[in-house]
């Protein structure tokens, strides 16, 4: 049921069995082009309309391997799976949320949810939560227009949630303990269980995240206060969800937390990390060795950490 809309999309694009490979190729091309373009505009907006930051960010997301904790190691997509088709829409929604196009962002998340319910609904809920927190921290902003947009966005989100969740309720539900055991412990522990991720993944994640944090601090003068707050909110929310994913999957197993698969959301932290690297490269003096060091270092989390900390 969850892949029904995606299957219909592929069928409509292909038209016949012989054209299915072309449909997959088209969807993969669409995913990477949109990811690249959205990354350019989002990075440019974060770094005070700096085109260089956008160009470097677009290039990095299309070429660099990050870390494998939880899910994909790359931002670019190599196969037209449902998540790959939904991700460009969700990245566009995050960019729209930064530009304060809340209703448009939720619409994009809803459409993404038709392709991949988990990613679409989770990021949509995250954007709504971030909007409330962001509005709370912004002093002197008119309250009524925000709550009108928020209410409309919430209604749109609820409509998509009903469409996506109701069909699942018609299925026969197995015992929660058995469901958690099959999905998290048997089928895909590398997606759900932090204890099974492996030491090397944590080392690469720590190197990448540590370097990104340093660049976030060092490059604060190249960003506006609102962009820094947006980045901090997004990453903090995702980290908190991942902590919940550990507590309520391994320690106190919960069906809803297993379904949520929060470690998948680290993909968006990797995206933000590469954008921060791009901003640092753009901000570096063109004649200094720092720019070259960051570019070369970005090819690997360990080399990135070494370059940044040196």
CSV table of C-alpha atoms in Angstrom, one decimal:
chain,number,residue,atom,x,y,z
A,1,UNK,CA,0.0,0.0,0.0
A,2,UNK,CA,2.7,2.5,0.9
A,3,UNK,CA,4.3,2.2,-2.6
A,4,UNK,CA,1.1,2.3,-4.5
A,5,UNK,CA,1.4,6.0,-5.7
A,6,UNK,CA,5.1,5.5,-6.6
A,7,UNK,CA,4.2,2.4,-8.6
A,8,UNK,CA,1.4,4.3,-10.4
A,9,UNK,CA,3.9,7.1,-11.2
A,10,UNK,CA,6.4,4.8,-12.7
A,11,UNK,CA,3.7,3.0,-14.7
A,12,UNK,CA,2.4,6.3,-16.1
A,13,UNK,CA,5.8,7.5,-17.1
A,14,UNK,CA,6.8,4.2,-18.7
A,15,UNK,CA,3.6,3.5,-20.5
A,16,UNK,CA,4.9,0.0,-21.4
A,17,UNK,CA,7.1,-2.7,-19.9
A,18,UNK,CA,9.9,-1.9,-22.4
A,19,UNK,CA,10.1,1.7,-21.2
A,20,UNK,CA,10.4,1.0,-17.5
A,21,UNK,CA,14.3,1.4,-17.6
A,22,UNK,CA,13.8,4.8,-19.3
A,23,UNK,CA,11.4,5.8,-16.6
A,24,UNK,CA,13.9,4.9,-13.8
A,25,UNK,CA,16.6,6.8,-15.7
A,26,UNK,CA,14.3,9.8,-16.0
A,27,UNK,CA,13.4,9.7,-12.3
A,28,UNK,CA,17.1,9.4,-11.2
A,29,UNK,CA,18.0,12.3,-13.5
A,30,UNK,CA,15.2,14.4,-12.1
A,31,UNK,CA,16.2,13.6,-8.5
A,32,UNK,CA,19.9,14.7,-9.0
A,33,UNK,CA,19.1,17.8,-11.0
A,34,UNK,CA,16.6,19.0,-8.5
A,35,UNK,CA,18.8,18.2,-5.5
A,36,UNK,CA,21.7,20.1,-7.2
A,37,UNK,CA,19.6,23.1,-8.0
A,38,UNK,CA,17.8,23.3,-4.7
A,39,UNK,CA,21.1,23.0,-2.9
A,40,UNK,CA,22.5,25.9,-4.9
A,41,UNK,CA,19.7,28.3,-4.0
A,42,UNK,CA,19.4,27.2,-0.4
A,43,UNK,CA,23.2,27.6,0.2
A,44,UNK,CA,23.2,30.9,-1.5
A,45,UNK,CA,20.3,32.1,0.7
A,46,UNK,CA,22.0,30.9,3.9
A,47,UNK,CA,25.3,32.7,3.0
A,48,UNK,CA,23.9,36.2,2.3
A,49,UNK,CA,23.2,35.7,-1.5
A,50,UNK,CA,26.7,34.3,-2.1
A,51,UNK,CA,26.7,32.6,-5.5
A,52,UNK,CA,30.1,31.0,-4.8
A,53,UNK,CA,28.6,29.2,-1.7
A,54,UNK,CA,25.8,27.9,-3.8
A,55,UNK,CA,28.1,26.6,-6.6
A,56,UNK,CA,30.4,24.9,-4.2
A,57,UNK,CA,27.5,23.4,-2.2
A,58,UNK,CA,25.9,22.1,-5.4
A,59,UNK,CA,29.2,20.5,-6.5
A,60,UNK,CA,29.9,19.0,-3.1
A,61,UNK,CA,26.5,17.4,-2.8
A,62,UNK,CA,27.0,15.8,-6.3
A,63,UNK,CA,30.4,14.3,-5.5
A,64,UNK,CA,31.2,13.8,-1.9
A,65,UNK,CA,30.7,10.8,0.4
A,66,UNK,CA,29.9,11.6,4.0
A,67,UNK,CA,29.2,9.0,6.7
A,68,UNK,CA,27.0,5.9,6.7
A,69,UNK,CA,25.3,6.3,10.1
A,70,UNK,CA,21.6,5.4,9.8
A,71,UNK,CA,21.2,5.6,6.0
A,72,UNK,CA,22.8,6.9,2.7
A,73,UNK,CA,26.4,8.1,2.6
A,74,UNK,CA,25.8,10.5,-0.3
A,75,UNK,CA,23.3,13.3,-1.0
A,76,UNK,CA,23.1,12.5,-4.7
A,77,UNK,CA,20.9,9.5,-5.7
A,78,UNK,CA,22.1,6.4,-7.7
A,79,UNK,CA,18.8,4.6,-7.9
A,80,UNK,CA,15.2,5.6,-8.5
A,81,UNK,CA,13.8,4.1,-5.3
A,82,UNK,CA,10.8,5.9,-3.7
A,83,UNK,CA,12.9,7.8,-1.2
A,84,UNK,CA,15.1,9.2,-4.1
A,85,UNK,CA,12.0,10.6,-5.8
A,86,UNK,CA,10.6,12.1,-2.6
A,87,UNK,CA,13.9,13.7,-1.3
A,88,UNK,CA,14.1,16.5,-3.9
A,89,UNK,CA,10.6,17.7,-2.9
A,90,UNK,CA,11.5,17.5,0.8
A,91,UNK,CA,14.8,19.5,0.3
A,92,UNK,CA,12.7,22.1,-1.6
A,93,UNK,CA,10.3,22.1,1.4
A,94,UNK,CA,13.2,22.8,3.8
A,95,UNK,CA,14.4,25.7,1.5
A,96,UNK,CA,10.8,27.0,1.4
A,97,UNK,CA,10.5,26.8,5.2
A,98,UNK,CA,13.7,28.9,5.5
A,99,UNK,CA,12.2,31.4,3.1
A,100,UNK,CA,9.0,31.4,5.3
A,101,UNK,CA,6.8,29.8,2.6
A,102,UNK,CA,5.2,27.6,5.2
A,103,UNK,CA,2.1,26.5,3.2
A,104,UNK,CA,4.1,25.7,0.0
A,105,UNK,CA,6.6,23.7,2.1
A,106,UNK,CA,3.8,21.6,3.7
A,107,UNK,CA,2.3,21.0,0.2
A,108,UNK,CA,5.7,19.8,-1.1
A,109,UNK,CA,6.0,17.5,2.0
A,110,UNK,CA,2.5,16.2,1.3
A,111,UNK,CA,3.3,15.3,-2.3
A,112,UNK,CA,6.6,13.8,-1.2
A,113,UNK,CA,4.6,11.7,1.3
A,114,UNK,CA,2.5,10.2,-1.5
A,115,UNK,CA,5.8,8.8,-2.9
A,116,UNK,CA,7.4,8.0,0.5
A,117,UNK,CA,5.0,8.5,3.4
A,118,UNK,CA,7.7,8.3,6.1
A,119,UNK,CA,10.0,11.0,4.8
A,120,UNK,CA,7.2,13.3,3.7
A,121,UNK,CA,5.2,13.2,6.9
A,122,UNK,CA,8.2,13.4,9.2
A,123,UNK,CA,9.8,16.4,7.5
A,124,UNK,CA,6.4,18.1,7.3
A,125,UNK,CA,5.9,17.7,11.0
A,126,UNK,CA,9.5,18.9,11.6
A,127,UNK,CA,8.9,22.0,9.6
A,128,UNK,CA,5.7,22.8,11.5
A,129,UNK,CA,7.5,22.4,14.8
A,130,UNK,CA,10.4,24.5,13.6
A,131,UNK,CA,8.1,27.3,12.5
A,132,UNK,CA,6.6,27.5,15.9
A,133,UNK,CA,10.0,27.6,17.6
A,134,UNK,CA,11.3,30.1,15.1
A,135,UNK,CA,8.4,32.4,15.5
A,136,UNK,CA,8.8,32.3,19.3
A,137,UNK,CA,12.4,33.4,19.0
A,138,UNK,CA,11.7,36.2,16.5
A,139,UNK,CA,10.9,39.3,18.4
A,140,UNK,CA,8.6,42.0,17.0
A,141,UNK,CA,7.0,39.8,14.3
A,142,UNK,CA,3.2,40.1,13.7
A,143,UNK,CA,1.5,37.1,15.3
A,144,UNK,CA,-1.8,36.9,13.4
A,145,UNK,CA,-0.4,36.3,9.9
A,146,UNK,CA,1.9,33.6,11.2
A,147,UNK,CA,-0.8,31.7,13.0
A,148,UNK,CA,-3.1,31.9,9.9
A,149,UNK,CA,-0.4,30.4,7.7
A,150,UNK,CA,0.5,27.8,10.4
A,151,UNK,CA,-3.2,26.8,10.7
A,152,UNK,CA,-3.6,26.4,7.0
A,153,UNK,CA,-0.3,24.4,6.8
A,154,UNK,CA,-1.5,22.2,9.7
A,155,UNK,CA,-4.8,21.5,7.9
A,156,UNK,CA,-3.0,20.6,4.7
A,157,UNK,CA,-0.6,18.3,6.6
A,158,UNK,CA,-3.6,16.6,8.4
A,159,UNK,CA,-5.3,16.0,5.0
A,160,UNK,CA,-2.2,14.3,3.6
A,161,UNK,CA,-1.7,12.3,6.8
A,162,UNK,CA,-5.3,11.0,6.7
A,163,UNK,CA,-4.9,10.0,3.0
A,164,UNK,CA,-1.6,8.2,3.8
A,165,UNK,CA,-2.5,6.6,7.2
A,166,UNK,CA,-6.0,5.4,6.7
A,167,UNK,CA,-5.2,2.7,4.1
A,168,UNK,CA,-2.7,1.3,6.6
A,169,UNK,CA,-5.3,0.9,9.3
A,170,UNK,CA,-7.2,-1.6,7.1
A,171,UNK,CA,-4.4,-4.1,7.2
A,172,UNK,CA,-4.2,-6.9,9.8
A,173,UNK,CA,-1.8,-5.8,12.6
A,174,UNK,CA,0.6,-8.2,14.1
A,175,UNK,CA,1.8,-8.2,17.7
A,176,UNK,CA,3.9,-5.2,18.5
A,177,UNK,CA,6.8,-7.1,20.0
A,178,UNK,CA,6.9,-9.4,17.0
A,179,UNK,CA,6.7,-6.4,14.6
A,180,UNK,CA,9.6,-4.7,16.4
A,181,UNK,CA,11.7,-7.9,16.4
A,182,UNK,CA,11.1,-8.6,12.7
A,183,UNK,CA,11.7,-5.0,11.4
A,184,UNK,CA,14.4,-3.7,13.7
A,185,UNK,CA,16.3,-6.7,14.9
A,186,UNK,CA,15.9,-9.1,12.0
A,187,UNK,CA,15.3,-7.3,8.8
A,188,UNK,CA,17.3,-4.1,9.0
A,189,UNK,CA,19.3,-3.5,12.3
A,190,UNK,CA,21.8,-1.3,10.4
A,191,UNK,CA,18.9,1.2,10.0
A,192,UNK,CA,17.3,1.0,13.4
A,193,UNK,CA,19.8,-0.2,16.1
A,194,UNK,CA,22.6,2.1,17.1
A,195,UNK,CA,24.4,-0.8,18.8
A,196,UNK,CA,24.7,-2.5,15.4
A,197,UNK,CA,26.0,0.5,13.3
A,198,UNK,CA,29.7,-0.4,13.9
A,199,UNK,CA,32.6,1.6,15.3
A,200,UNK,CA,33.9,2.9,12.0
A,201,UNK,CA,30.5,4.6,11.2
A,202,UNK,CA,30.6,6.4,14.5
A,203,UNK,CA,34.2,7.5,13.8
A,204,UNK,CA,33.3,8.9,10.4
A,205,UNK,CA,30.2,10.5,11.8
A,206,UNK,CA,32.1,12.2,14.7
A,207,UNK,CA,34.7,13.5,12.3
A,208,UNK,CA,32.2,14.9,9.9
A,209,UNK,CA,29.9,16.4,12.5
A,210,UNK,CA,32.8,17.8,14.5
A,211,UNK,CA,34.2,19.5,11.5
A,212,UNK,CA,30.8,20.8,10.5
A,213,UNK,CA,30.3,22.3,14.0
A,214,UNK,CA,33.6,24.1,13.8
A,215,UNK,CA,32.7,25.5,10.4
A,216,UNK,CA,29.3,26.5,11.7
A,217,UNK,CA,31.0,28.6,14.4
A,218,UNK,CA,33.8,30.0,12.2
A,219,UNK,CA,31.5,31.0,9.4
A,220,UNK,CA,28.8,32.7,11.5
A,221,UNK,CA,29.9,36.1,10.1
A,222,UNK,CA,29.1,35.0,6.6
A,223,UNK,CA,25.5,34.1,7.5
A,224,UNK,CA,22.5,36.0,8.9
A,225,UNK,CA,21.3,35.4,12.4
A,226,UNK,CA,18.1,33.8,11.0
A,227,UNK,CA,20.0,31.3,8.9
A,228,UNK,CA,22.2,30.3,11.8
A,229,UNK,CA,19.1,29.8,13.9
A,230,UNK,CA,17.4,27.8,11.2
A,231,UNK,CA,20.4,25.4,10.8
A,232,UNK,CA,20.7,25.0,14.6
A,233,UNK,CA,17.0,24.2,14.9
A,234,UNK,CA,16.9,21.7,12.1
A,235,UNK,CA,20.0,19.8,13.3
A,236,UNK,CA,18.9,19.9,17.0
A,237,UNK,CA,15.5,18.5,16.2
A,238,UNK,CA,17.0,15.7,14.2
A,239,UNK,CA,19.5,14.8,16.9
A,240,UNK,CA,16.8,14.8,19.5
A,241,UNK,CA,14.7,12.4,17.3
A,242,UNK,CA,17.7,10.1,16.9
A,243,UNK,CA,18.2,10.0,20.7
A,244,UNK,CA,14.5,9.0,20.9
A,245,UNK,CA,15.2,6.4,18.2
A,246,UNK,CA,17.8,4.9,20.5
A,247,UNK,CA,15.8,5.0,23.7
A,248,UNK,CA,12.5,3.8,22.3
A,249,UNK,CA,13.9,1.1,20.0
A,250,UNK,CA,16.7,-0.5,22.0
A,251,UNK,CA,15.9,0.4,25.6
A,252,UNK,CA,12.1,0.8,25.7
A,253,UNK,CA,10.9,-0.6,22.4
A,254,UNK,CA,8.0,1.2,20.9
A,255,UNK,CA,6.1,0.4,17.7
A,256,UNK,CA,5.7,4.0,16.6
A,257,UNK,CA,9.4,4.9,17.1
A,258,UNK,CA,10.4,1.8,15.1
A,259,UNK,CA,8.1,2.9,12.3
A,260,UNK,CA,9.5,6.4,12.5
A,261,UNK,CA,13.1,5.2,11.8
A,262,UNK,CA,14.6,8.6,12.9
A,263,UNK,CA,18.2,7.8,12.0
A,264,UNK,CA,17.2,8.1,8.3
A,265,UNK,CA,16.8,11.9,9.0
A,266,UNK,CA,20.6,12.2,9.5
A,267,UNK,CA,20.6,12.4,5.7
A,268,UNK,CA,19.5,16.1,6.1
A,269,UNK,CA,22.3,16.7,8.7
A,270,UNK,CA,24.8,15.5,6.1
A,271,UNK,CA,23.3,17.9,3.6
A,272,UNK,CA,23.6,20.8,6.0
A,273,UNK,CA,27.2,19.8,6.8
A,274,UNK,CA,28.3,19.9,3.1
A,275,UNK,CA,26.6,23.3,2.8
A,276,UNK,CA,28.6,24.6,5.7
A,277,UNK,CA,31.8,23.3,4.1
A,278,UNK,CA,30.8,25.0,0.9
A,279,UNK,CA,30.2,28.3,2.8
A,280,UNK,CA,33.6,28.0,4.4
A,281,UNK,CA,35.3,27.4,1.0
A,282,UNK,CA,33.5,30.4,-0.5
A,283,UNK,CA,34.4,32.6,2.5
A,284,UNK,CA,38.1,31.6,2.4
A,285,UNK,CA,40.6,34.0,0.9
A,286,UNK,CA,41.1,33.0,-2.8
A,287,UNK,CA,44.9,33.2,-2.5
A,288,UNK,CA,45.1,31.3,0.8
A,289,UNK,CA,45.7,27.6,1.1
A,290,UNK,CA,42.6,27.3,3.3
A,291,UNK,CA,40.2,27.1,0.4
A,292,UNK,CA,42.1,24.3,-1.3
A,293,UNK,CA,42.5,22.5,2.0
A,294,UNK,CA,38.7,22.5,2.6
A,295,UNK,CA,37.9,21.4,-1.0
A,296,UNK,CA,40.4,18.5,-0.8
A,297,UNK,CA,39.4,17.7,2.8
A,298,UNK,CA,35.7,17.4,1.9
A,299,UNK,CA,36.3,14.2,-0.1
A,300,UNK,CA,36.4,12.2,3.1
A,301,UNK,CA,35.1,12.9,6.6
A,302,UNK,CA,38.4,12.1,8.2
A,303,UNK,CA,40.4,14.3,5.9
A,304,UNK,CA,37.8,17.0,6.3
A,305,UNK,CA,38.1,16.9,10.1
A,306,UNK,CA,41.9,16.9,9.8
A,307,UNK,CA,41.9,19.9,7.5
A,308,UNK,CA,39.4,21.9,9.5
A,309,UNK,CA,41.0,21.3,12.9
A,310,UNK,CA,44.5,22.0,11.5
